[in-house]
Tab-separated table of C-alpha atoms in Angstrom:
chain	number	residue	atom	x	y	z
A	1	UNK	CA	-104.281	14.221	-19.820
A	2	UNK	CA	-106.910	11.901	-18.051
A	3	UNK	CA	-109.152	9.151	-19.471
A	4	UNK	CA	-112.130	11.504	-18.475
A	5	UNK	CA	-110.625	14.977	-19.961
A	6	UNK	CA	-109.954	12.796	-23.400
A	7	UNK	CA	-113.463	11.761	-23.371
A	8	UNK	CA	-114.715	15.191	-22.494
A	9	UNK	CA	-112.832	17.066	-24.951
A	10	UNK	CA	-113.519	15.843	-28.339
A	11	UNK	CA	-111.630	17.084	-31.615
A	12	UNK	CA	-110.482	16.224	-35.053
A	13	UNK	CA	-107.837	17.851	-36.897
A	14	UNK	CA	-109.426	19.401	-40.174
A	15	UNK	CA	-107.991	21.189	-43.066
A	16	UNK	CA	-109.236	24.519	-42.012
A	17	UNK	CA	-107.947	24.344	-38.271
A	18	UNK	CA	-104.585	23.321	-39.588
A	19	UNK	CA	-104.478	26.202	-41.493
A	20	UNK	CA	-105.147	28.431	-38.912
A	21	UNK	CA	-102.034	27.092	-37.108
A	22	UNK	CA	-99.512	27.388	-39.710
A	23	UNK	CA	-101.177	30.885	-40.842
A	24	UNK	CA	-101.117	32.353	-37.197
A	25	UNK	CA	-97.694	30.814	-36.657
A	26	UNK	CA	-96.094	33.171	-39.660
A	27	UNK	CA	-95.878	35.697	-37.086
A	28	UNK	CA	-92.781	33.624	-35.645
A	29	UNK	CA	-91.663	33.534	-39.063
A	30	UNK	CA	-91.618	37.295	-38.925
A	31	UNK	CA	-89.853	37.429	-35.612
A	32	UNK	CA	-86.934	34.706	-37.047
A	33	UNK	CA	-86.482	36.629	-39.979
A	34	UNK	CA	-85.805	39.694	-38.309
A	35	UNK	CA	-83.401	37.857	-35.988
A	36	UNK	CA	-81.621	36.189	-38.785
A	37	UNK	CA	-81.255	39.203	-41.080
A	38	UNK	CA	-79.535	41.650	-38.853
A	39	UNK	CA	-76.510	39.531	-38.119
A	40	UNK	CA	-75.959	39.205	-41.662
A	41	UNK	CA	-76.674	42.551	-43.010
A	42	UNK	CA	-73.916	43.924	-40.193
A	43	UNK	CA	-71.394	41.908	-41.692
A	44	UNK	CA	-72.031	43.323	-45.479
A	45	UNK	CA	-69.350	45.707	-46.488
A	46	UNK	CA	-71.579	48.141	-48.314
A	47	UNK	CA	-74.228	48.112	-45.297
A	48	UNK	CA	-71.300	49.217	-43.161
A	49	UNK	CA	-69.572	51.597	-45.470
A	50	UNK	CA	-73.063	53.359	-45.865
A	51	UNK	CA	-74.093	53.408	-41.998
A	52	UNK	CA	-71.154	52.653	-40.189
A	53	UNK	CA	-67.806	53.475	-41.901
A	54	UNK	CA	-65.607	53.681	-38.746
A	55	UNK	CA	-66.760	49.557	-38.081
A	56	UNK	CA	-65.857	49.111	-41.827
A	57	UNK	CA	-62.484	50.875	-41.553
A	58	UNK	CA	-61.998	48.428	-38.225
A	59	UNK	CA	-62.972	45.144	-39.941
A	60	UNK	CA	-60.286	46.096	-42.885
A	61	UNK	CA	-57.326	46.685	-40.582
A	62	UNK	CA	-54.414	44.408	-41.208
A	63	UNK	CA	-53.931	43.687	-37.494
A	64	UNK	CA	-57.333	44.004	-36.465
A	65	UNK	CA	-58.628	42.763	-32.842
A	66	UNK	CA	-60.913	39.612	-33.532
A	67	UNK	CA	-62.914	40.341	-30.614
A	68	UNK	CA	-63.250	44.104	-30.959
A	69	UNK	CA	-64.043	44.741	-34.488
A	70	UNK	CA	-67.281	44.850	-34.339
A	71	UNK	CA	-67.571	47.181	-31.342
A	72	UNK	CA	-69.852	49.918	-31.780
A	73	UNK	CA	-72.881	51.306	-29.886
A	74	UNK	CA	-74.581	52.701	-32.883
A	75	UNK	CA	-74.285	49.476	-34.914
A	76	UNK	CA	-75.709	47.341	-31.632
A	77	UNK	CA	-78.449	49.995	-31.634
A	78	UNK	CA	-79.462	48.988	-34.941
A	79	UNK	CA	-79.805	45.326	-33.737
A	80	UNK	CA	-81.232	46.117	-30.337
A	81	UNK	CA	-83.424	49.313	-31.066
A	82	UNK	CA	-86.363	46.331	-32.388
A	83	UNK	CA	-86.080	44.947	-28.672
A	84	UNK	CA	-86.731	48.022	-26.685
A	85	UNK	CA	-89.580	48.746	-28.937
A	86	UNK	CA	-91.196	45.306	-28.941
A	87	UNK	CA	-90.822	45.633	-24.708
A	88	UNK	CA	-93.027	48.798	-24.717
A	89	UNK	CA	-95.417	47.601	-27.598
A	90	UNK	CA	-96.207	44.296	-25.654
A	91	UNK	CA	-98.435	46.140	-22.955
A	92	UNK	CA	-100.420	47.826	-25.685
A	93	UNK	CA	-100.728	44.685	-27.591
A	94	UNK	CA	-101.943	42.870	-24.173
A	95	UNK	CA	-104.667	45.593	-24.199
A	96	UNK	CA	-105.627	45.250	-27.686
A	97	UNK	CA	-105.766	41.314	-27.121
A	98	UNK	CA	-108.229	42.055	-24.364
A	99	UNK	CA	-110.367	44.735	-25.979
A	100	UNK	CA	-110.481	43.454	-29.719
A	101	UNK	CA	-109.420	40.162	-29.680
A	102	UNK	CA	-106.211	38.017	-30.954
A	103	UNK	CA	-106.810	38.005	-34.760
A	104	UNK	CA	-106.878	41.915	-34.836
A	105	UNK	CA	-103.876	42.103	-32.953
A	106	UNK	CA	-102.274	39.937	-35.314
A	107	UNK	CA	-103.488	41.911	-38.268
A	108	UNK	CA	-102.071	45.075	-36.781
A	109	UNK	CA	-98.457	43.076	-36.326
A	110	UNK	CA	-98.586	42.220	-39.884
A	111	UNK	CA	-99.125	45.679	-41.223
A	112	UNK	CA	-96.397	47.457	-38.972
A	113	UNK	CA	-93.974	44.848	-40.226
A	114	UNK	CA	-94.677	45.645	-44.049
A	115	UNK	CA	-94.218	49.246	-43.373
A	116	UNK	CA	-91.118	48.741	-41.288
A	117	UNK	CA	-89.452	46.429	-44.002
A	118	UNK	CA	-90.111	49.015	-46.576
A	119	UNK	CA	-88.494	51.927	-44.519
A	120	UNK	CA	-85.439	50.159	-43.613
A	121	UNK	CA	-85.031	48.434	-47.373
A	122	UNK	CA	-85.224	52.257	-48.630
A	123	UNK	CA	-83.255	54.006	-45.668
A	124	UNK	CA	-80.715	56.491	-46.620
A	125	UNK	CA	-79.666	57.590	-43.349
A	126	UNK	CA	-78.419	55.804	-40.373
A	127	UNK	CA	-81.812	57.466	-38.097
A	128	UNK	CA	-84.401	56.459	-40.958
A	129	UNK	CA	-83.060	52.961	-40.469
A	130	UNK	CA	-83.233	52.805	-36.842
A	131	UNK	CA	-86.749	54.152	-37.164
A	132	UNK	CA	-87.597	51.329	-39.301
A	133	UNK	CA	-85.911	48.863	-36.723
A	134	UNK	CA	-88.457	50.364	-34.106
A	135	UNK	CA	-91.798	49.814	-36.381
A	136	UNK	CA	-90.489	46.308	-36.710
A	137	UNK	CA	-90.077	46.130	-33.032
A	138	UNK	CA	-93.514	47.335	-32.455
A	139	UNK	CA	-94.740	44.645	-34.603
A	140	UNK	CA	-92.608	42.148	-33.108
A	141	UNK	CA	-94.280	42.930	-29.814
A	142	UNK	CA	-97.767	42.894	-31.083
A	143	UNK	CA	-97.360	39.289	-32.696
A	144	UNK	CA	-95.457	37.768	-30.064
A	145	UNK	CA	-97.982	38.858	-27.634
A	146	UNK	CA	-101.171	37.498	-29.890
A	147	UNK	CA	-99.672	34.629	-31.913
A	148	UNK	CA	-98.731	32.177	-28.758
A	149	UNK	CA	-102.095	32.967	-27.029
A	150	UNK	CA	-104.020	32.412	-29.875
A	151	UNK	CA	-102.085	28.974	-30.916
A	152	UNK	CA	-102.488	27.814	-27.218
A	153	UNK	CA	-106.252	28.876	-27.224
A	154	UNK	CA	-107.291	27.217	-30.273
A	155	UNK	CA	-105.134	24.239	-29.841
A	156	UNK	CA	-106.630	20.778	-28.808
A	157	UNK	CA	-105.480	19.640	-24.996
A	158	UNK	CA	-103.345	16.805	-26.228
A	159	UNK	CA	-101.832	18.587	-28.764
A	160	UNK	CA	-101.171	22.016	-27.320
A	161	UNK	CA	-97.420	21.696	-26.831
A	162	UNK	CA	-97.004	20.863	-30.444
A	163	UNK	CA	-99.253	23.565	-31.770
A	164	UNK	CA	-97.725	26.354	-29.680
A	165	UNK	CA	-94.382	25.107	-30.696
A	166	UNK	CA	-95.408	25.891	-34.326
A	167	UNK	CA	-94.456	29.482	-33.573
A	168	UNK	CA	-90.949	28.521	-32.492
A	169	UNK	CA	-90.700	26.302	-35.479
A	170	UNK	CA	-91.595	29.259	-37.797
A	171	UNK	CA	-88.626	31.398	-35.787
A	172	UNK	CA	-86.473	28.993	-36.674
A	173	UNK	CA	-87.447	28.617	-40.534
A	174	UNK	CA	-87.487	32.662	-40.593
A	175	UNK	CA	-83.656	32.414	-39.259
A	176	UNK	CA	-82.770	30.261	-41.832
A	177	UNK	CA	-84.592	31.801	-44.883
A	178	UNK	CA	-82.603	35.065	-43.565
A	179	UNK	CA	-79.415	33.276	-43.457
A	180	UNK	CA	-79.933	32.067	-47.138
A	181	UNK	CA	-81.071	35.433	-48.210
A	182	UNK	CA	-77.945	36.989	-46.727
A	183	UNK	CA	-75.608	34.467	-48.247
A	184	UNK	CA	-77.370	35.316	-51.665
A	185	UNK	CA	-77.180	38.975	-51.433
A	186	UNK	CA	-74.071	39.380	-49.894
A	187	UNK	CA	-72.268	39.850	-52.989
A	188	UNK	CA	-75.087	41.951	-54.922
A	189	UNK	CA	-74.990	45.497	-55.041
A	190	UNK	CA	-77.246	46.915	-52.576
A	191	UNK	CA	-77.845	43.759	-51.289
A	192	UNK	CA	-78.585	44.827	-47.803
A	193	UNK	CA	-81.716	46.485	-48.997
A	194	UNK	CA	-82.889	43.194	-50.464
A	195	UNK	CA	-82.387	41.410	-47.215
A	196	UNK	CA	-84.034	44.065	-45.323
A	197	UNK	CA	-86.891	44.758	-47.847
A	198	UNK	CA	-87.902	41.039	-47.927
A	199	UNK	CA	-89.100	41.034	-44.478
A	200	UNK	CA	-92.333	42.428	-45.937
A	201	UNK	CA	-92.910	38.880	-47.707
A	202	UNK	CA	-93.818	37.212	-44.268
A	203	UNK	CA	-95.602	40.195	-43.033
A	204	UNK	CA	-97.633	39.911	-46.224
A	205	UNK	CA	-98.461	36.355	-45.535
A	206	UNK	CA	-99.622	37.025	-42.075
A	207	UNK	CA	-101.776	39.933	-43.274
A	208	UNK	CA	-103.512	37.325	-45.476
A	209	UNK	CA	-103.599	34.788	-42.714
A	210	UNK	CA	-104.954	37.234	-40.228
A	211	UNK	CA	-108.407	37.587	-42.467
A	212	UNK	CA	-108.667	33.557	-42.707
A	213	UNK	CA	-108.204	32.585	-39.142
A	214	UNK	CA	-110.983	32.580	-36.673
A	215	UNK	CA	-111.019	34.511	-33.247
A	216	UNK	CA	-110.301	32.116	-30.350
A	217	UNK	CA	-113.197	31.008	-28.202
A	218	UNK	CA	-112.038	32.662	-24.845
A	219	UNK	CA	-111.459	35.744	-26.614
A	220	UNK	CA	-115.117	35.756	-28.126
A	221	UNK	CA	-116.624	34.830	-24.597
A	222	UNK	CA	-114.616	37.284	-23.131
A	223	UNK	CA	-116.229	40.085	-25.508
A	224	UNK	CA	-119.803	38.728	-24.644
A	225	UNK	CA	-120.198	36.806	-27.924
A	226	UNK	CA	-121.089	33.512	-26.737
A	227	UNK	CA	-122.846	32.207	-29.679
A	228	UNK	CA	-120.108	32.976	-32.089
A	229	UNK	CA	-117.501	31.454	-29.489
A	230	UNK	CA	-119.428	28.333	-29.602
A	231	UNK	CA	-119.760	28.372	-33.449
A	232	UNK	CA	-116.028	29.054	-33.478
A	233	UNK	CA	-115.031	26.119	-31.182
A	234	UNK	CA	-117.131	23.509	-33.081
A	235	UNK	CA	-115.349	24.659	-36.066
A	236	UNK	CA	-111.962	24.457	-34.888
A	237	UNK	CA	-112.577	21.145	-33.095
A	238	UNK	CA	-114.298	19.616	-36.176
A	239	UNK	CA	-117.028	18.030	-33.926
A	240	UNK	CA	-120.696	19.239	-32.880
A	241	UNK	CA	-120.473	18.227	-29.440
A	242	UNK	CA	-118.108	20.670	-27.689
A	243	UNK	CA	-120.040	21.355	-24.437
A	244	UNK	CA	-117.812	20.466	-21.815
A	245	UNK	CA	-115.170	22.443	-23.051
A	246	UNK	CA	-117.284	25.275	-24.123
A	247	UNK	CA	-118.493	25.172	-20.443
A	248	UNK	CA	-115.054	25.218	-18.995
A	249	UNK	CA	-114.126	28.383	-21.138
A	250	UNK	CA	-117.456	30.138	-20.086
A	251	UNK	CA	-116.714	29.472	-16.649
A	252	UNK	CA	-113.445	30.706	-16.624
A	253	UNK	CA	-114.664	34.089	-18.432
A	254	UNK	CA	-117.355	34.545	-15.845
A	255	UNK	CA	-114.313	34.337	-13.020
A	256	UNK	CA	-112.808	36.633	-15.257
A	257	UNK	CA	-115.038	39.205	-15.518
A	258	UNK	CA	-114.880	39.703	-11.592
A	259	UNK	CA	-111.442	40.948	-11.886
A	260	UNK	CA	-111.575	44.437	-12.846
A	261	UNK	CA	-107.694	45.191	-12.508
A	262	UNK	CA	-105.940	42.087	-13.940
A	263	UNK	CA	-102.490	43.689	-13.824
A	264	UNK	CA	-103.260	44.167	-9.924
A	265	UNK	CA	-104.266	40.341	-9.833
A	266	UNK	CA	-100.767	39.312	-10.821
A	267	UNK	CA	-99.084	41.072	-8.268
A	268	UNK	CA	-101.273	39.393	-5.396
A	269	UNK	CA	-99.871	36.213	-3.582
A	270	UNK	CA	-101.819	33.614	-5.849
A	271	UNK	CA	-100.699	35.620	-8.849
A	272	UNK	CA	-96.838	35.243	-8.171
A	273	UNK	CA	-96.128	31.731	-9.221
A	274	UNK	CA	-96.993	31.931	-12.836
A	275	UNK	CA	-95.825	35.462	-12.804
A	276	UNK	CA	-92.579	34.481	-11.815
A	277	UNK	CA	-92.155	31.270	-13.890
A	278	UNK	CA	-93.147	33.270	-16.745
A	279	UNK	CA	-90.580	36.279	-16.736
A	280	UNK	CA	-87.730	34.132	-15.274
A	281	UNK	CA	-87.923	31.430	-17.997
A	282	UNK	CA	-87.562	34.820	-20.812
A	283	UNK	CA	-84.599	35.780	-18.860
A	284	UNK	CA	-82.880	32.141	-18.748
A	285	UNK	CA	-84.161	31.828	-22.393
A	286	UNK	CA	-81.818	34.589	-23.760
A	287	UNK	CA	-78.898	34.446	-21.045
A	288	UNK	CA	-78.287	31.121	-22.835
A	289	UNK	CA	-76.421	32.873	-25.342
A	290	UNK	CA	-78.680	31.774	-28.223
A	291	UNK	CA	-79.631	35.339	-29.481
A	292	UNK	CA	-75.864	36.476	-29.092
A	293	UNK	CA	-75.132	33.126	-31.276
A	294	UNK	CA	-78.192	33.648	-33.698
A	295	UNK	CA	-77.817	37.606	-34.103
A	296	UNK	CA	-74.056	37.429	-34.860
A	297	UNK	CA	-73.315	34.125	-36.145
A	298	UNK	CA	-72.026	35.550	-39.456
A	299	UNK	CA	-69.800	38.110	-37.354
A	300	UNK	CA	-68.697	35.279	-34.474
A	301	UNK	CA	-67.768	33.162	-37.583
A	302	UNK	CA	-65.672	35.749	-39.241
A	303	UNK	CA	-64.190	36.214	-35.454
A	304	UNK	CA	-63.047	33.067	-35.912
A	305	UNK	CA	-61.228	33.505	-39.079
A	306	UNK	CA	-63.852	32.439	-41.727
A	307	UNK	CA	-64.012	34.528	-44.640
A	308	UNK	CA	-67.414	36.549	-45.270
A	309	UNK	CA	-69.017	34.000	-47.418
A	310	UNK	CA	-67.833	30.819	-45.615
A	311	UNK	CA	-68.991	32.741	-42.378
A	312	UNK	CA	-72.741	33.048	-43.803
A	313	UNK	CA	-72.482	29.456	-45.011
A	314	UNK	CA	-71.573	28.464	-41.426
A	315	UNK	CA	-74.679	30.524	-40.300
A	316	UNK	CA	-76.940	28.612	-42.849
A	317	UNK	CA	-75.645	25.312	-41.358
A	318	UNK	CA	-76.477	26.477	-37.700
A	319	UNK	CA	-80.108	27.527	-39.247
A	320	UNK	CA	-80.732	24.220	-40.680
A	321	UNK	CA	-79.964	22.620	-36.956
A	322	UNK	CA	-82.048	25.019	-35.579
A	323	UNK	CA	-85.077	24.103	-38.055
A	324	UNK	CA	-84.680	20.468	-37.799
A	325	UNK	CA	-84.261	20.072	-33.828
A	326	UNK	CA	-87.598	22.013	-33.623
A	327	UNK	CA	-89.185	19.087	-35.271
A	328	UNK	CA	-87.795	16.841	-32.123
A	329	UNK	CA	-89.594	19.543	-29.672
A	330	UNK	CA	-92.773	19.071	-31.448
A	331	UNK	CA	-93.107	15.527	-31.743
A	332	UNK	CA	-91.535	15.168	-27.938
A	333	UNK	CA	-93.148	17.728	-25.997
A	334	UNK	CA	-96.616	16.134	-25.495
A	335	UNK	CA	-95.124	12.688	-24.728
A	336	UNK	CA	-92.268	13.471	-22.803
A	337	UNK	CA	-93.289	16.754	-21.386
A	338	UNK	CA	-91.691	19.987	-20.778
A	339	UNK	CA	-89.382	19.309	-17.787
A	340	UNK	CA	-87.387	16.580	-19.076
A	341	UNK	CA	-86.644	18.476	-22.562
A	342	UNK	CA	-85.581	21.419	-20.169
A	343	UNK	CA	-83.347	19.261	-18.235
A	344	UNK	CA	-81.704	17.377	-21.094
A	345	UNK	CA	-80.921	20.066	-22.991
A	346	UNK	CA	-79.341	22.256	-20.029
A	347	UNK	CA	-76.424	19.434	-19.911
A	348	UNK	CA	-76.026	19.357	-23.551
A	349	UNK	CA	-75.806	23.375	-23.821
A	350	UNK	CA	-73.566	23.580	-20.767
A	351	UNK	CA	-70.865	20.898	-22.004
A	352	UNK	CA	-71.222	22.833	-25.516
A	353	UNK	CA	-70.680	26.301	-24.210
A	354	UNK	CA	-67.874	25.268	-21.953
A	355	UNK	CA	-65.871	23.622	-24.507
A	356	UNK	CA	-66.442	26.391	-27.061
A	357	UNK	CA	-64.940	28.758	-24.752
A	358	UNK	CA	-62.051	26.162	-23.634
A	359	UNK	CA	-60.845	26.131	-27.478
A	360	UNK	CA	-61.165	29.685	-27.754
A	361	UNK	CA	-59.291	30.689	-24.698
A	362	UNK	CA	-56.583	28.267	-25.554
A	363	UNK	CA	-56.286	28.771	-29.425
A	364	UNK	CA	-57.831	32.120	-30.247
A	365	UNK	CA	-55.551	35.174	-29.838
A	366	UNK	CA	-56.514	38.764	-30.343
A	367	UNK	CA	-54.953	38.553	-34.024
A	368	UNK	CA	-54.785	35.692	-36.193
A	369	UNK	CA	-57.525	32.761	-36.391
A	370	UNK	CA	-58.311	29.152	-35.618
A	371	UNK	CA	-56.752	26.524	-37.753
A	372	UNK	CA	-59.225	24.852	-39.985
A	373	UNK	CA	-59.904	21.587	-37.692
A	374	UNK	CA	-60.380	23.888	-34.600
A	375	UNK	CA	-62.750	26.022	-36.373
A	376	UNK	CA	-64.874	23.328	-37.639
A	377	UNK	CA	-64.771	21.982	-34.290
A	378	UNK	CA	-66.141	25.068	-32.853
A	379	UNK	CA	-68.928	24.934	-35.840
A	380	UNK	CA	-69.932	21.330	-34.831
A	381	UNK	CA	-70.272	22.576	-30.954
A	382	UNK	CA	-72.242	25.613	-31.973
A	383	UNK	CA	-74.688	23.323	-33.833
A	384	UNK	CA	-74.745	20.923	-30.921
A	385	UNK	CA	-75.928	23.877	-28.500
A	386	UNK	CA	-78.463	25.443	-31.293
A	387	UNK	CA	-79.601	21.656	-31.723
A	388	UNK	CA	-80.453	21.500	-27.496
A	389	UNK	CA	-81.577	25.231	-27.330
A	390	UNK	CA	-84.198	24.486	-30.569
A	391	UNK	CA	-85.797	21.163	-28.929
A	392	UNK	CA	-85.832	23.211	-25.263
A	393	UNK	CA	-85.659	26.841	-24.076
A	394	UNK	CA	-86.732	28.073	-27.335
A	395	UNK	CA	-90.060	26.902	-27.879
A	396	UNK	CA	-90.846	26.174	-23.859
A	397	UNK	CA	-90.007	29.746	-23.385
A	398	UNK	CA	-93.416	30.615	-25.459
A	399	UNK	CA	-95.197	27.355	-24.838
A	400	UNK	CA	-95.289	27.737	-20.871
A	401	UNK	CA	-96.202	31.181	-20.204
A	402	UNK	CA	-99.013	30.789	-22.613
A	403	UNK	CA	-100.637	27.998	-20.606
A	404	UNK	CA	-99.951	28.737	-16.802
A	405	UNK	CA	-101.987	31.915	-16.407
A	406	UNK	CA	-105.974	31.512	-15.696
A	407	UNK	CA	-108.187	33.381	-18.000
A	408	UNK	CA	-108.401	36.560	-16.256
A	409	UNK	CA	-104.716	37.502	-16.002
A	410	UNK	CA	-103.531	35.439	-19.302
A	411	UNK	CA	-103.079	38.380	-21.455
A	412	UNK	CA	-101.866	40.829	-18.639
A	413	UNK	CA	-99.424	37.807	-17.483
A	414	UNK	CA	-98.212	37.127	-21.224
A	415	UNK	CA	-97.534	40.700	-21.923
A	416	UNK	CA	-95.062	40.686	-18.997
A	417	UNK	CA	-93.401	37.407	-20.216
A	418	UNK	CA	-92.966	39.123	-23.881
A	419	UNK	CA	-91.817	42.180	-22.507
A	420	UNK	CA	-89.187	40.508	-20.146
A	421	UNK	CA	-87.846	38.321	-23.339
A	422	UNK	CA	-87.988	41.543	-25.463
A	423	UNK	CA	-85.915	43.723	-22.605
A	424	UNK	CA	-83.259	40.574	-21.884
A	425	UNK	CA	-82.787	40.426	-25.696
A	426	UNK	CA	-82.261	44.055	-26.260
A	427	UNK	CA	-79.612	43.877	-23.335
A	428	UNK	CA	-77.683	40.997	-25.048
A	429	UNK	CA	-78.280	42.669	-28.324
A	430	UNK	CA	-76.881	45.930	-27.167
A	431	UNK	CA	-74.072	44.409	-24.984
A	432	UNK	CA	-73.008	41.432	-26.847
A	433	UNK	CA	-70.309	42.644	-29.236
A	434	UNK	CA	-68.842	44.773	-26.276
A	435	UNK	CA	-68.676	41.771	-24.326
A	436	UNK	CA	-66.892	40.125	-26.749
A	437	UNK	CA	-64.421	42.662	-27.138
A	438	UNK	CA	-64.064	42.905	-23.304
A	439	UNK	CA	-64.508	39.430	-22.172
A	440	UNK	CA	-63.091	37.794	-25.296
A	441	UNK	CA	-63.795	33.787	-25.257
A	442	UNK	CA	-64.620	33.775	-21.513
A	443	UNK	CA	-68.124	35.226	-22.418
A	444	UNK	CA	-68.966	31.614	-23.292
A	445	UNK	CA	-68.062	30.659	-19.444
A	446	UNK	CA	-70.273	33.488	-18.522
A	447	UNK	CA	-73.562	31.859	-20.498
A	448	UNK	CA	-72.229	28.426	-19.163
A	449	UNK	CA	-72.948	29.399	-15.926
A	450	UNK	CA	-76.413	30.704	-16.600
A	451	UNK	CA	-77.327	27.329	-18.055
A	452	UNK	CA	-76.209	25.925	-14.873
A	453	UNK	CA	-78.735	28.099	-12.833
A	454	UNK	CA	-81.496	26.949	-15.304
A	455	UNK	CA	-80.960	23.513	-14.696
A	456	UNK	CA	-81.398	23.943	-11.292
A	457	UNK	CA	-84.591	26.068	-11.636
A	458	UNK	CA	-85.987	23.320	-13.765
A	459	UNK	CA	-85.380	20.729	-11.095
A	460	UNK	CA	-86.834	22.510	-8.158
A	461	UNK	CA	-89.119	25.264	-9.376
A	462	UNK	CA	-91.007	24.490	-12.606
A	463	UNK	CA	-94.105	22.418	-12.383
A	464	UNK	CA	-95.215	19.853	-15.419
A	465	UNK	CA	-98.100	21.112	-17.379
A	466	UNK	CA	-98.378	18.093	-20.024
A	467	UNK	CA	-101.900	17.309	-20.615
A	468	UNK	CA	-103.554	19.609	-18.515
A	469	UNK	CA	-106.232	21.681	-19.694
A	470	UNK	CA	-105.325	25.191	-19.804
A	471	UNK	CA	-108.402	26.229	-17.806
A	472	UNK	CA	-107.558	23.836	-14.869
A	473	UNK	CA	-103.809	24.748	-14.547
A	474	UNK	CA	-104.213	26.500	-11.064
A	475	UNK	CA	-106.011	23.633	-9.655
A	476	UNK	CA	-104.002	20.577	-10.982
A	477	UNK	CA	-100.664	22.093	-11.406
A	478	UNK	CA	-99.956	25.135	-8.922
A	479	UNK	CA	-102.053	24.004	-6.092
A	480	UNK	CA	-100.384	20.375	-5.936
A	481	UNK	CA	-96.815	21.761	-6.760
A	482	UNK	CA	-94.711	21.247	-3.039
A	483	UNK	CA	-93.232	25.020	-3.241
A	484	UNK	CA	-96.139	26.841	-4.993
A	485	UNK	CA	-98.960	25.496	-3.040
A	486	UNK	CA	-98.411	27.752	0.069
A	487	UNK	CA	-99.118	30.644	-2.131
A	488	UNK	CA	-102.708	29.566	-2.712
A	489	UNK	CA	-103.477	28.776	1.018
A	490	UNK	CA	-104.960	32.016	1.336
A	491	UNK	CA	-106.744	32.365	-2.168
A	492	UNK	CA	-110.375	32.581	-0.867
A	493	UNK	CA	-109.463	35.383	1.119
A	494	UNK	CA	-108.187	37.482	-1.535
A	495	UNK	CA	-110.328	40.045	-3.356
A	496	UNK	CA	-111.057	39.880	-6.804
A	497	UNK	CA	-111.052	43.472	-7.794
């Protein structure tokens, strides 16, 4: 950030604004809890006997195929139905964010999550269970649309990266809490009901938070509430002199009002760079293979030969690594920038995936298990993979799309980012166990090839947005980039309808 920006955009971190950051970020904890809880529950014998008895029989078979014992379309649908629902819901959430604001959208997400947790925890039939998962998905769609936008819009410019990454931090905390709860409930009668029902807790905290937090100044200006917007800006900045930043927000919103159809504007030539970057980064985030590992960590470790309790404990270890490494991102993102973290992590993830694949190809057959030393090595490699993801592609997948769109297309553009993330997550969740069955250990080479492409993408196509005021990204980033600037040459000729 330039010296001029620092002098114009004054701010202090007050207890109130810090509480707004944390309470809103609980939307990430909801999402993370759901990611973590799914894999543990699908490994519990009572859950499988109740809803997926054929899978349970295969699991108990004396000469089971390590790679295929969990291959069941309905079991995968239990995990993946959430993401197809979230995909569709994200576009409705975009409209809700624009019409009613970020805060009411977050409130709706919390209520949906509470209702879904009650239904899943009380489920007696397979379809009641999946209906609850669909409700979870709608809540995730609303939460994942509104929360990152909220955090980016209330964050001070020089802390925007770190504040936005609080969402991803709470995702990792949610995964860890889910793993710990699964470990604690795995031997309980109806332990799976406890695991699924406790999802109401983060939903309730987010509900309380949605009553405490303020609406974002850009959202208030969009709704014609300029006096309230200035007061909100003064409250979240902790200073009275917010003239420069407020004027920048008003100017951006006035330009936005000229755009009657933001989704149409997205598909114009000047809208392509931000739309492309925000969607492709979601594809890459999921095709690192991270959710395949986080969804099914207990199942994966059982495949490697760990017993049920040991596999859940290994998943807890990876969850701890995930949380710890996200703090690295919070510290480094506004110092080193987005590109350096992504490039370093691409190298580390590539090495980890290739090494895991090589060990499994040479030592894990269809039956039997790895010896203890090699199994421990694989757990370490999984941890190095999770670690690098947690300080790079995990948080950047939500941060970068939330800061690269102009205000007139911000909610619409971010809806495409969220929906792309969900459809890719759906594909991985629905296909991973079948891919593991058919590709076996070569699946890790499949993901490593994607990681290689991701690194090249960062080198040649991803601009740096560190320290750039969110309303000036188009002028300072897109129009200066050697590849993307050509998309803005005819910008003045484009209509604003």
